[in-house]
XYZ file of N, CA, C and O in Angstrom:
688
model
N -22.177 7.798 -8.295
C -21.035 7.322 -9.082
C -19.924 8.374 -9.167
O -20.204 9.565 -9.253
N -18.706 7.905 -9.161
C -17.526 8.748 -9.315
C -16.748 8.226 -10.511
O -16.385 7.045 -10.556
N -16.510 9.085 -11.497
C -15.712 8.722 -12.669
C -14.410 9.508 -12.611
O -14.411 10.697 -12.295
N -13.311 8.831 -12.916
C -11.999 9.464 -12.867
C -11.350 9.389 -14.236
O -11.233 8.309 -14.829
N -10.945 10.551 -14.735
C -10.145 10.642 -15.949
C -9.044 11.653 -15.667
O -9.271 12.859 -15.681
N -7.878 11.141 -15.350
C -6.712 11.989 -15.095
C -5.642 11.526 -16.070
O -5.049 10.461 -15.894
N -5.462 12.300 -17.113
C -4.525 11.933 -18.160
C -4.094 13.192 -18.897
O -4.393 14.302 -18.476
N -3.437 13.000 -20.024
C -2.994 14.132 -20.835
C -4.178 14.723 -21.605
O -5.226 14.091 -21.745
N -4.009 15.937 -22.107
C -5.115 16.653 -22.757
C -5.733 15.893 -23.919
O -6.947 15.884 -24.071
N -4.924 15.275 -24.738
C -5.464 14.519 -25.873
C -6.354 13.373 -25.439
O -7.325 13.031 -26.119
N -6.045 12.802 -24.286
C -6.864 11.706 -23.773
C -8.264 12.171 -23.391
O -9.207 11.393 -23.396
N -8.409 13.457 -23.075
C -9.734 13.977 -22.773
C -10.585 14.034 -24.035
O -11.778 13.759 -23.995
N -9.979 14.390 -25.154
C -10.726 14.378 -26.416
C -11.101 12.951 -26.798
O -12.223 12.682 -27.215
N -10.150 12.036 -26.640
C -10.420 10.642 -26.991
C -11.403 9.991 -26.025
O -12.157 9.102 -26.409
N -11.406 10.438 -24.776
C -12.322 9.890 -23.780
C -13.652 10.603 -23.704
O -14.558 10.178 -22.973
N -13.808 11.686 -24.458
C -15.039 12.466 -24.410
C -16.299 11.635 -24.680
O -17.300 11.792 -23.966
N -16.299 10.719 -25.663
C -17.514 9.905 -25.846
C -17.885 9.100 -24.595
O -19.066 8.989 -24.257
N -16.901 8.585 -23.890
C -17.190 7.823 -22.665
C -17.771 8.737 -21.589
O -18.734 8.373 -20.898
N -17.206 9.930 -21.444
C -17.723 10.878 -20.445
C -19.130 11.317 -20.829
O -20.009 11.441 -19.977
N -19.361 11.528 -22.119
C -20.717 11.883 -22.577
C -21.704 10.769 -22.238
O -22.832 11.043 -21.796
N -21.308 9.531 -22.469
C -22.197 8.405 -22.169
C -22.501 8.336 -20.676
O -23.652 8.132 -20.275
N -21.477 8.526 -19.843
C -21.696 8.502 -18.392
C -22.582 9.663 -17.952
O -23.443 9.505 -17.079
N -22.400 10.835 -18.564
C -23.248 11.978 -18.263
C -24.702 11.673 -18.632
O -25.621 12.006 -17.877
N -24.911 11.039 -19.773
C -26.266 10.677 -20.196
C -26.882 9.647 -19.239
O -28.079 9.689 -18.957
N -26.054 8.749 -18.720
C -26.549 7.705 -17.822
C -26.869 8.242 -16.427
O -27.876 7.871 -15.828
N -25.999 9.105 -15.899
C -26.104 9.496 -14.496
C -26.446 10.961 -14.255
O -26.881 11.327 -13.170
N -26.185 11.835 -15.242
C -26.491 13.254 -15.088
C -25.853 13.852 -13.855
O -24.677 13.632 -13.576
N -26.634 14.580 -13.077
C -26.115 15.300 -11.915
C -25.707 14.383 -10.764
O -25.127 14.858 -9.796
N -25.972 13.107 -10.873
C -25.510 12.183 -9.828
C -24.035 11.840 -10.017
O -23.391 11.345 -9.112
N -23.483 12.112 -11.214
C -22.104 11.741 -11.528
C -21.125 12.777 -10.996
O -21.216 13.961 -11.307
N -20.167 12.318 -10.193
C -19.051 13.154 -9.766
C -17.895 12.846 -10.699
O -17.524 11.684 -10.889
N -17.330 13.881 -11.294
C -16.230 13.720 -12.240
C -14.944 14.203 -11.594
O -14.898 15.304 -11.043
N -13.899 13.390 -11.670
C -12.578 13.763 -11.181
C -11.678 13.880 -12.401
O -11.535 12.919 -13.170
N -11.085 15.064 -12.596
C -10.287 15.312 -13.794
C -9.206 16.350 -13.511
O -9.173 16.939 -12.433
N -8.348 16.565 -14.477
C -7.266 17.539 -14.326
C -7.842 18.952 -14.213
O -8.934 19.221 -14.737
N -7.127 19.852 -13.562
C -7.606 21.238 -13.455
C -7.870 21.854 -14.834
O -7.056 21.744 -15.742
N -9.043 22.441 -14.979
C -9.435 23.088 -16.230
C -10.119 22.175 -17.230
O -10.674 22.646 -18.221
N -10.115 20.869 -17.007
C -10.685 19.938 -17.984
C -12.193 20.110 -18.126
O -12.730 19.999 -19.230
N -12.867 20.376 -17.040
C -14.324 20.572 -17.098
C -14.660 21.694 -18.077
O -15.497 21.560 -18.944
N -13.976 22.812 -17.928
C -14.227 23.974 -18.772
C -13.788 23.723 -20.219
O -14.494 24.075 -21.160
N -12.646 23.101 -20.401
C -12.076 22.949 -21.743
C -12.702 21.812 -22.549
O -12.841 21.929 -23.764
N -13.075 20.723 -21.900
C -13.475 19.535 -22.648
C -14.937 19.135 -22.514
O -15.488 18.512 -23.406
N -15.584 19.436 -21.411
C -16.997 19.080 -21.300
C -17.823 20.133 -20.584
O -18.528 19.851 -19.618
N -17.760 21.370 -21.073
C -18.548 22.434 -20.425
C -20.055 22.264 -20.617
O -20.834 22.768 -19.818
N -20.444 21.559 -21.659
C -21.857 21.418 -21.985
C -22.501 20.175 -21.373
O -23.695 19.963 -21.520
N -21.734 19.348 -20.663
C -22.285 18.105 -20.120
C -22.942 18.330 -18.757
O -22.490 19.155 -17.958
N -23.983 17.567 -18.515
C -24.637 17.594 -17.213
C -23.830 16.683 -16.290
O -23.698 15.483 -16.543
N -23.255 17.283 -15.266
C -22.477 16.549 -14.274
C -22.858 17.080 -12.899
O -23.343 18.197 -12.777
N -22.597 16.287 -11.888
C -22.763 16.771 -10.519
C -21.505 17.516 -10.137
O -21.059 18.416 -10.846
N -20.896 17.108 -9.070
C -19.649 17.736 -8.631
C -18.529 17.420 -9.609
O -18.484 16.346 -10.201
N -17.640 18.381 -9.783
C -16.424 18.182 -10.572
C -15.257 18.517 -9.664
O -15.170 19.627 -9.138
N -14.398 17.541 -9.471
C -13.247 17.711 -8.589
C -11.996 17.707 -9.455
O -11.780 16.769 -10.228
N -11.193 18.756 -9.327
C -9.999 18.914 -10.155
C -8.767 19.041 -9.254
O -8.285 20.136 -9.001
N -8.256 17.897 -8.782
C -7.075 17.965 -7.910
C -5.839 18.395 -8.684
O -5.738 18.175 -9.894
N -4.913 19.013 -7.985
C -3.631 19.365 -8.604
C -2.937 18.072 -9.043
O -2.969 17.070 -8.330
N -2.335 18.117 -10.229
C -1.696 16.921 -10.788
C -0.255 17.248 -11.139
O 0.046 18.299 -11.702
N 0.606 16.316 -10.815
C 2.008 16.390 -11.210
C 2.282 15.202 -12.110
O 1.941 14.069 -11.760
N 2.858 15.464 -13.259
C 3.194 14.360 -14.171
C 4.645 13.972 -13.944
O 5.537 14.812 -13.979
N 4.844 12.683 -13.694
C 6.186 12.156 -13.463
C 6.424 10.991 -14.419
O 5.499 10.553 -15.111
N 7.629 10.497 -14.434
C 7.957 9.332 -15.262
C 7.082 8.145 -14.857
O 6.680 7.333 -15.696
N 6.753 8.068 -13.578
C 5.924 6.975 -13.072
C 4.428 7.212 -13.287
O 3.599 6.419 -12.858
N 4.081 8.306 -13.951
C 2.682 8.589 -14.236
C 2.157 9.771 -13.449
O 2.870 10.374 -12.653
N 0.882 10.108 -13.653
C 0.284 11.248 -12.965
C 0.204 11.020 -11.458
O -0.104 9.926 -10.995
N 0.464 12.070 -10.712
C 0.374 12.026 -9.252
C -0.611 13.102 -8.798
O -0.615 14.205 -9.333
N -1.432 12.753 -7.818
C -2.390 13.684 -7.237
C -2.632 13.245 -5.805
O -2.271 12.136 -5.408
N -3.260 14.117 -5.034
C -3.542 13.809 -3.639
C -4.916 13.149 -3.542
O -5.937 13.826 -3.690
N -4.969 11.840 -3.320
C -6.270 11.167 -3.246
C -7.159 11.697 -2.121
O -8.379 11.700 -2.246
N -6.546 12.187 -1.043
C -7.331 12.703 0.088
C -8.187 13.897 -0.332
O -9.295 14.085 0.187
N -7.697 14.696 -1.275
C -8.475 15.827 -1.780
C -9.810 15.347 -2.343
O -10.854 15.949 -2.100
N -9.757 14.265 -3.094
C -10.970 13.712 -3.702
C -11.826 13.030 -2.637
O -13.042 13.259 -2.556
N -11.217 12.195 -1.830
C -11.960 11.462 -0.806
C -12.696 12.430 0.123
O -13.869 12.206 0.449
N -12.054 13.510 0.507
C -12.689 14.491 1.398
C -13.850 15.226 0.725
O -14.737 15.725 1.405
N -13.841 15.294 -0.600
C -14.894 16.000 -1.325
C -16.073 15.102 -1.705
O -17.114 15.599 -2.135
N -15.901 13.795 -1.554
C -16.950 12.847 -1.955
C -17.518 12.183 -0.698
O -16.847 11.358 -0.076
N -18.743 12.540 -0.321
C -19.301 11.984 0.905
C -19.637 10.495 0.822
O -19.572 9.780 1.809
N -19.984 10.030 -0.368
C -20.405 8.634 -0.511
C -20.139 8.181 -1.938
O -20.367 8.935 -2.884
N -19.647 6.957 -2.085
C -19.358 6.434 -3.428
C -19.834 4.990 -3.514
O -19.249 4.095 -2.902
N -20.890 4.783 -4.280
C -21.371 3.418 -4.481
C -20.762 2.781 -5.730
O -20.636 1.572 -5.813
N -20.367 3.619 -6.697
C -19.827 3.132 -7.966
C -18.623 3.976 -8.358
O -18.717 5.193 -8.458
N -17.489 3.309 -8.575
C -16.254 3.980 -8.973
C -15.910 3.533 -10.390
O -15.857 2.339 -10.678
N -15.665 4.504 -11.275
C -15.382 4.222 -12.682
C -14.042 4.836 -13.063
O -13.900 6.053 -13.080
N -13.070 3.999 -13.362
C -11.767 4.503 -13.773
C -11.677 4.470 -15.290
O -11.676 3.397 -15.903
N -11.594 5.649 -15.889
C -11.449 5.758 -17.336
C -9.977 5.733 -17.742
O -9.654 5.780 -18.922
N -9.105 5.656 -16.769
C -7.663 5.644 -17.022
C -7.187 4.238 -17.361
O -7.548 3.287 -16.678
N -6.319 4.112 -18.364
C -5.778 2.791 -18.678
C -4.550 2.450 -17.836
O -3.820 1.523 -18.145
N -4.321 3.195 -16.780
C -3.179 2.977 -15.905
C -3.657 2.937 -14.462
O -4.777 3.315 -14.148
N -2.764 2.475 -13.620
C -3.035 2.384 -12.194
C -1.733 2.674 -11.460
O -0.671 2.256 -11.908
N -1.811 3.417 -10.359
C -0.632 3.657 -9.535
C -1.071 3.798 -8.085
O -2.246 3.625 -7.758
N -0.125 4.140 -7.198
C -0.480 4.214 -5.773
C -1.502 5.304 -5.491
O -2.306 5.177 -4.559
N -1.533 6.369 -6.285
C -2.536 7.422 -6.086
C -3.937 6.892 -6.398
O -4.878 7.111 -5.616
N -4.066 6.209 -7.509
C -5.386 5.678 -7.866
C -5.804 4.574 -6.894
O -6.976 4.476 -6.523
N -4.847 3.758 -6.462
C -5.167 2.709 -5.481
C -5.656 3.322 -4.172
O -6.636 2.865 -3.578
N -4.978 4.383 -3.715
C -5.376 5.056 -2.476
C -6.746 5.717 -2.633
O -7.540 5.746 -1.680
N -7.029 6.223 -3.826
C -8.329 6.834 -4.079
C -9.444 5.804 -3.956
O -10.441 6.027 -3.267
N -9.272 4.660 -4.597
C -10.297 3.607 -4.528
C -10.455 3.121 -3.090
O -11.573 2.958 -2.591
N -9.339 2.914 -2.413
C -9.405 2.456 -1.020
C -10.115 3.486 -0.143
O -10.943 3.129 0.703
N -9.823 4.767 -0.344
C -10.433 5.823 0.460
C -11.922 5.999 0.199
O -12.688 6.285 1.118
N -12.329 5.828 -1.054
C -13.747 5.971 -1.396
C -14.542 4.728 -1.012
O -15.740 4.810 -0.757
N -13.879 3.575 -1.037
C -14.492 2.302 -0.655
C -15.833 2.062 -1.355
O -16.866 1.852 -0.707
N -15.824 2.064 -2.692
C -17.087 1.887 -3.413
C -17.622 0.457 -3.304
O -16.862 -0.488 -3.096
N -18.920 0.319 -3.482
C -19.544 -0.998 -3.511
C -19.095 -1.748 -4.755
O -18.770 -2.932 -4.697
N -19.056 -1.024 -5.884
C -18.640 -1.597 -7.177
C -17.600 -0.675 -7.788
O -17.742 0.553 -7.748
N -16.557 -1.272 -8.363
C -15.543 -0.487 -9.072
C -15.306 -1.115 -10.434
O -15.308 -2.332 -10.578
N -15.133 -0.257 -11.442
C -14.924 -0.702 -12.821
C -13.648 -0.063 -13.337
O -13.472 1.152 -13.219
N -12.768 -0.864 -13.902
C -11.529 -0.317 -14.440
C -10.674 -1.373 -15.107
O -11.034 -2.559 -15.149
N -9.543 -0.936 -15.612
C -8.668 -1.777 -16.425
C -7.598 -2.490 -15.602
O -6.407 -2.368 -15.865
N -8.035 -3.239 -14.608
C -7.090 -3.974 -13.775
C -7.878 -5.005 -12.967
O -9.051 -4.777 -12.634
N -7.235 -6.099 -12.629
C -7.891 -7.158 -11.857
C -8.256 -6.712 -10.446
O -9.048 -7.369 -9.772
N -7.708 -5.590 -9.977
C -8.029 -5.105 -8.635
C -9.437 -4.505 -8.546
O -9.964 -4.326 -7.453
N -10.044 -4.183 -9.680
C -11.399 -3.635 -9.680
C -12.408 -4.777 -9.573
O -12.158 -5.881 -10.048
N -13.573 -4.505 -8.978
C -14.574 -5.574 -8.846
C -15.144 -5.983 -10.207
O -15.579 -7.111 -10.382
N -15.125 -5.054 -11.165
C -15.465 -5.377 -12.555
C -14.232 -5.034 -13.388
O -14.070 -3.896 -13.849
N -13.337 -6.033 -13.563
C -12.114 -5.758 -14.325
C -12.386 -5.785 -15.831
O -13.129 -6.634 -16.322
N -11.795 -4.841 -16.540
C -11.929 -4.767 -17.992
C -10.587 -5.115 -18.630
O -9.533 -4.816 -18.072
N -10.650 -5.718 -19.810
C -9.428 -6.070 -20.535
C -8.746 -4.797 -21.025
O -9.385 -3.931 -21.627
N -7.476 -4.687 -20.761
C -6.684 -3.543 -21.216
C -6.090 -3.910 -22.569
O -4.994 -4.438 -22.661
N -6.840 -3.629 -23.615
C -6.481 -4.036 -24.972
C -5.998 -2.813 -25.749
O -6.795 -2.077 -26.330
N -4.672 -2.613 -25.761
C -4.119 -1.470 -26.482
C -4.175 -1.656 -27.998
O -3.752 -0.779 -28.736
N -4.719 -2.775 -28.459
C -4.961 -2.961 -29.887
C -6.185 -2.181 -30.349
O -6.384 -1.971 -31.540
N -7.006 -1.750 -29.396
C -8.186 -0.944 -29.707
C -7.788 0.522 -29.806
O -6.824 0.953 -29.191
N -8.579 1.287 -30.528
C -8.427 2.737 -30.530
C -8.687 3.230 -29.109
O -9.526 2.674 -28.385
N -7.988 4.259 -28.685
C -8.126 4.776 -27.319
C -9.565 5.165 -26.979
O -10.022 4.954 -25.858
N -10.291 5.736 -27.932
C -11.692 6.090 -27.672
C -12.523 4.848 -27.391
O -13.369 4.838 -26.486
N -12.284 3.817 -28.162
C -13.025 2.564 -27.993
C -12.675 1.907 -26.659
O -13.546 1.397 -25.944
N -11.393 1.940 -26.311
C -10.953 1.354 -25.048
C -11.609 2.075 -23.865
O -12.179 1.436 -22.972
N -11.563 3.395 -23.856
C -12.158 4.164 -22.772
C -13.671 3.947 -22.719
O -14.262 3.895 -21.642
N -14.279 3.775 -23.871
C -15.731 3.566 -23.934
C -16.142 2.210 -23.355
O -17.315 1.991 -23.046
N -15.173 1.317 -23.166
C -15.481 0.038 -22.527
C -16.039 0.226 -21.119
O -16.783 -0.620 -20.619
N -15.700 1.341 -20.470
C -16.190 1.580 -19.102
C -17.709 1.784 -19.095
O -18.420 1.035 -18.423
N -18.265 2.764 -19.825
C -19.732 2.863 -19.813
C -20.406 1.639 -20.435
O -21.494 1.235 -20.001
N -19.741 1.017 -21.400
C -20.315 -0.172 -22.029
C -20.395 -1.335 -21.038
O -21.273 -2.195 -21.157
N -19.521 -1.362 -20.043
C -19.595 -2.409 -19.016
C -20.878 -2.276 -18.196
O -21.404 -3.260 -17.683
N -21.386 -1.043 -18.093
C -22.621 -0.789 -17.353
C -23.855 -0.986 -18.218
O -24.892 -1.440 -17.731
N -23.751 -0.609 -19.485
C -24.844 -0.760 -20.447
C -24.268 -1.332 -21.737
O -23.816 -0.579 -22.611
N -24.276 -2.648 -21.886
C -23.635 -3.298 -23.039
C -24.166 -2.865 -24.404
O -23.476 -2.989 -25.403
N -25.365 -2.318 -24.461
C -25.948 -1.902 -25.731
C -25.475 -0.544 -26.230
O -25.853 -0.118 -27.325
N -24.650 0.147 -25.461
C -24.167 1.466 -25.884
C -23.259 1.355 -27.106
O -22.501 0.397 -27.237
N -23.345 2.378 -27.978
C -22.499 2.437 -29.176
C -21.678 3.721 -29.147
O -22.231 4.811 -28.972
N -20.397 3.579 -29.345
C -19.480 4.716 -29.354
C -19.959 5.803 -30.312
O -19.955 6.988 -29.974
N -20.393 5.418 -31.495
C -20.794 6.393 -32.511
C -21.934 7.310 -32.063
O -22.088 8.407 -32.588
N -22.723 6.882 -31.089
C -23.825 7.717 -30.596
C -23.329 8.890 -29.751
O -24.118 9.776 -29.411
N -22.031 8.888 -29.413
C -21.485 9.901 -28.513
C -20.265 10.618 -29.085
O -19.508 11.237 -28.354
N -20.074 10.544 -30.409
C -18.847 11.078 -31.015
C -19.011 12.391 -31.769
O -18.181 12.728 -32.594
N -20.053 13.154 -31.472
C -20.197 14.451 -32.134
C -18.974 15.314 -31.814
O -18.335 15.145 -30.791
N -18.640 16.245 -32.702
C -17.460 17.091 -32.456
C -17.581 17.858 -31.153
O -18.677 18.257 -30.758
N -16.464 18.079 -30.485
C -16.506 18.860 -29.247
C -16.807 20.320 -29.541
O -16.514 20.820 -30.624
N -17.408 20.980 -28.590
C -17.680 22.416 -28.671
C -16.662 23.128 -27.798
O -16.845 23.205 -26.582
N -15.584 23.642 -28.385
C -14.610 24.342 -27.539
C -15.208 25.631 -26.984
O -16.035 26.270 -27.635
N -14.810 25.991 -25.781
C -15.305 27.252 -25.200
C -14.961 28.444 -26.101
O -13.906 28.483 -26.737
N -15.840 29.394 -26.160
C -15.714 30.573 -27.027
C -14.357 31.279 -26.913
O -13.763 31.625 -27.935
N -13.817 31.485 -25.710
C -12.511 32.159 -25.634
C -11.401 31.387 -26.355
O -10.501 31.992 -26.917
N -11.476 30.050 -26.356
C -10.467 29.257 -27.064
C -10.593 29.442 -28.574
O -9.609 29.541 -29.291
N -11.842 29.486 -29.053
C -12.087 29.686 -30.486
C -11.600 31.075 -30.898
O -10.925 31.237 -31.923
N -11.896 32.069 -30.092
C -11.462 33.437 -30.391
C -9.937 33.539 -30.413
O -9.363 34.189 -31.296
N -9.273 32.892 -29.465
C -7.805 32.903 -29.431
C -7.236 32.248 -30.686
O -6.310 32.786 -31.306
N -7.790 31.114 -31.084
C -7.305 30.432 -32.289
C -7.465 31.329 -33.513
O -6.557 31.415 -34.357
N -8.579 32.013 -33.621
C -8.803 32.927 -34.755
C -7.793 34.074 -34.749
O -7.272 34.459 -35.794
N -7.514 34.624 -33.565
C -6.532 35.714 -33.473
C -5.140 35.222 -33.867
O -4.396 35.932 -34.548
N -4.787 34.023 -33.460
C -3.466 33.483 -33.803
C -3.347 33.238 -35.310
O -2.332 33.573 -35.921
N -4.373 32.669 -35.899
C -4.355 32.418 -37.346
C -4.294 33.735 -38.115
O -3.606 33.841 -39.133
N -4.963 34.753 -37.617
C -4.958 36.065 -38.283
C -3.564 36.686 -38.294
O -3.259 37.515 -39.158
N -2.700 36.301 -37.375
C -1.335 36.825 -37.320
C -0.419 36.212 -38.378
O 0.642 36.756 -38.669
N -0.845 35.106 -38.958
C -0.002 34.408 -39.933
C -0.050 35.090 -41.294
O -1.082 35.639 -41.683
N 1.055 35.028 -42.032
C 1.043 35.588 -43.384
C 0.042 34.848 -44.279
O -0.219 33.656 -44.081
N -0.502 35.558 -45.250
C -1.451 34.958 -46.190
C -0.823 33.728 -46.857
O 0.362 33.728 -47.192
N -1.593 32.684 -47.001
C -1.113 31.469 -47.653
C -0.430 30.492 -46.721
O -0.086 29.376 -47.127
N -0.227 30.870 -45.478
C 0.405 29.965 -44.503
C -0.534 28.812 -44.205
O -1.742 28.998 -44.052
N 0.042 27.624 -44.129
C -0.737 26.434 -43.778
C -0.234 25.924 -42.428
O 0.756 25.211 -42.357
N -0.899 26.308 -41.356
C -0.427 25.893 -40.016
C -0.587 24.398 -39.771
O -1.515 23.775 -40.292
N 0.333 23.850 -39.033
C 0.253 22.454 -38.594
C 0.137 22.483 -37.073
O 0.951 23.111 -36.390
N -0.876 21.845 -36.542
C -1.079 21.817 -35.090
C -0.832 20.413 -34.583
O -1.291 19.436 -35.170
N -0.116 20.340 -33.495
C 0.179 19.027 -32.891
C -0.360 19.002 -31.487
O -0.207 19.894 -30.725
């Protein structure tokens, strides 16, 4: 199986329960495609097989990446899982290049199309992908707080220590 999550950083936090569920289902058989650094920053503790982090350019038309980079790194794909709520020519070329037996995603072009319901919370929407494979899965079983890598925690502590006493930082 190949799972793709190429989005903004906040989407990785919101999609983390879905990635955790897929990791629990497939373990080292799962190939994860994500933005550079996402493996280290968002799921360092998950059991995954290959992790492919193609260079990404964000444009008005959405994220752009070289699908050939991924296709060349994946020898065989029986199951393709798109955790992205969008589709563009890069993602279309990726699916075409991998030629999976089964594909799951938020568009009628996938062999298992999912409803793109933006009325749902983003975590719930992304979790529809693993739930399509195992309908009995519950989002709450995969929503434990993330464990940020130690260097990130240390940096945050150093930054807070620089603030004057009584400061109440706001993070966006």
